[in-house]
Amino acid sequence: MRSIMLVMKKKPSLPDLTDLTRGELEVIIVTLWDRLVALETKVDKNSSNSSKPPSSDGLVKKTRSLREASGKQAGGQLGHKGTTLKRVEQPTETLFHRLPMQCDQCHHLLPLNQARVSERRQVFDVPERAFAVVEHCSVELVCQCGQVHVSAFPEGVTEVAQYGPNVRALGVHLTQGQMLPFARAAELIHDIYGLSVSPGTLLAWVGEARGALQDTAQQIADGLRAAPLLSADESGLRVAGKLHWLHVAANETLTWYGVHAKRGMDAIEAHGILPKRIGVLVHDCWAPYWRLEDSIHALCNAHLLRELLYVQEITGQAWPQSMMTLLLNANKLCEAARQKQITFSAGDVAAFRTLYDAIVNEGEQLNPMAVKPACLRGPVKQSVAFNLLKRFRLYADAVLLFIADHAVPFTNNIGERAVRMPKVKQKISGCFRTVLGAENFCVIRSCLDTLRKQGHGMLDVLRRAFNGDPIRLAA
């Protein structure tokens, strides 16, 4: 058995196999075969046929997409109403360009007092450098009785020299909204306005913004607990040099972020949004979500389409394409029904389920369960196709819920889209140096993304927060 263990540990040189029994050789062959399949599977996967991110594809990018070609030419379509820069009624400044004093042809003096505007052209631009300094002065007055009266400074004016709410909002917007590193944000503020701000000052402003927006973030969490539908997702996040997890809960109008050292139920229970929540939960079939028994589960079909594409590539079988066609056509019919504000009857839903079950049955016949050889211990490794079909069989209701309930989206795109910007922040700025910094980002970003969805500009959200008048959430 020592020879078998040598093979299992991937030694660079093969051991002597001449003295091994038939059973021992079978163990080696099965083990090596499983390893070969696993390696080929890993190499063949990319962002178009699995959940791997596009950044893992390397320099040779594959452009294959699950979207079907529309047949239209690239660019604006016939009848599309374009938009362009338009003149304003009240320009900031008006310049009248001088005429010559005399005629170019007869050389007589021109009656300049009779000149009229021939054409107007407007140039939109930003000032090169500008910042305002407002000085506040308290006034002292002595009454005839000797009592001294001194006027009070406005609330918030506490230092001999300090930054105002607009520049503080801009600094937080650049670092938490536009994802710039602190040093580059400070450099940009200086280049545009000529105002010197240190990265440490920007960091302090982030903490102030978190305090000003904390109540709003709590309202977002409360709103999502009561929401009839939300999407959930999670992704790795580097914090203080260690792997943490970014958790997202979102719907069309609300976005909430949280960071935790754990990925599973510990984090879900600590954040307190998903547990005991009654409603539809859209997710990517990650195992801990299924432990939320009070929720109605809906699966992201975009993940399933990519996995179907991969199984089709490695097996050459027809059933994955049939399932992709069924899901995509069902989604098109659901979108058309949603626009017409109609719903499918129970018979229509049953017809989709019948086609679905027939495709799963076809796949199961071609990909039966692997039988464990008598020479091996433990469970036998099943094929990728078998595991995918097992998921289609077990979670059929969650896969097809978008057909029965048109309020349920076809994909988990809302949750995945919310994850992208924090990942961009990490790619641009590197990891968060402290857990507090990551928590500040989550609170601020929750408010910025939510209020952006509700029609507010992110810079205006921060201005209002620093002025002590945060924007209220839409009811």
CSV table of C-alpha atoms in Angstrom, one decimal, residues 174-176 178-185 238 421-433 441:
chain,number,residue,atom,x,y,z
A,174,LEU,CA,-14.3,60.5,-4.4
A,175,THR,CA,-13.1,57.7,-2.0
A,176,GLN,CA,-16.4,55.9,-1.2
A,178,GLN,CA,-15.9,56.9,-7.0
A,179,MET,CA,-13.5,54.4,-5.3
A,180,LEU,CA,-10.4,56.5,-5.6
A,181,PRO,CA,-7.5,55.9,-3.1
A,182,PHE,CA,-7.2,58.6,-0.4
A,183,ALA,CA,-3.9,60.0,-1.8
A,184,ARG,CA,-5.2,60.3,-5.3
A,185,ALA,CA,-8.5,61.9,-4.1
A,238,ARG,CA,-9.5,41.6,1.8
A,421,MET,CA,-18.5,48.3,-7.0
A,422,PRO,CA,-16.9,47.1,-3.8
A,423,LYS,CA,-14.8,44.7,-5.9
A,424,VAL,CA,-13.8,47.7,-8.0
A,425,LYS,CA,-12.9,49.5,-4.8
A,426,GLN,CA,-10.6,46.6,-3.8
A,427,LYS,CA,-9.0,46.4,-7.2
A,428,ILE,CA,-8.2,50.1,-7.4
A,429,SER,CA,-7.3,50.8,-3.8
A,430,GLY,CA,-6.1,47.4,-2.5
A,431,CYS,CA,-7.5,45.8,0.7
A,432,PHE,CA,-9.1,47.7,3.5
A,433,ARG,CA,-6.5,48.3,6.1
A,441,PHE,CA,-17.5,51.8,3.5
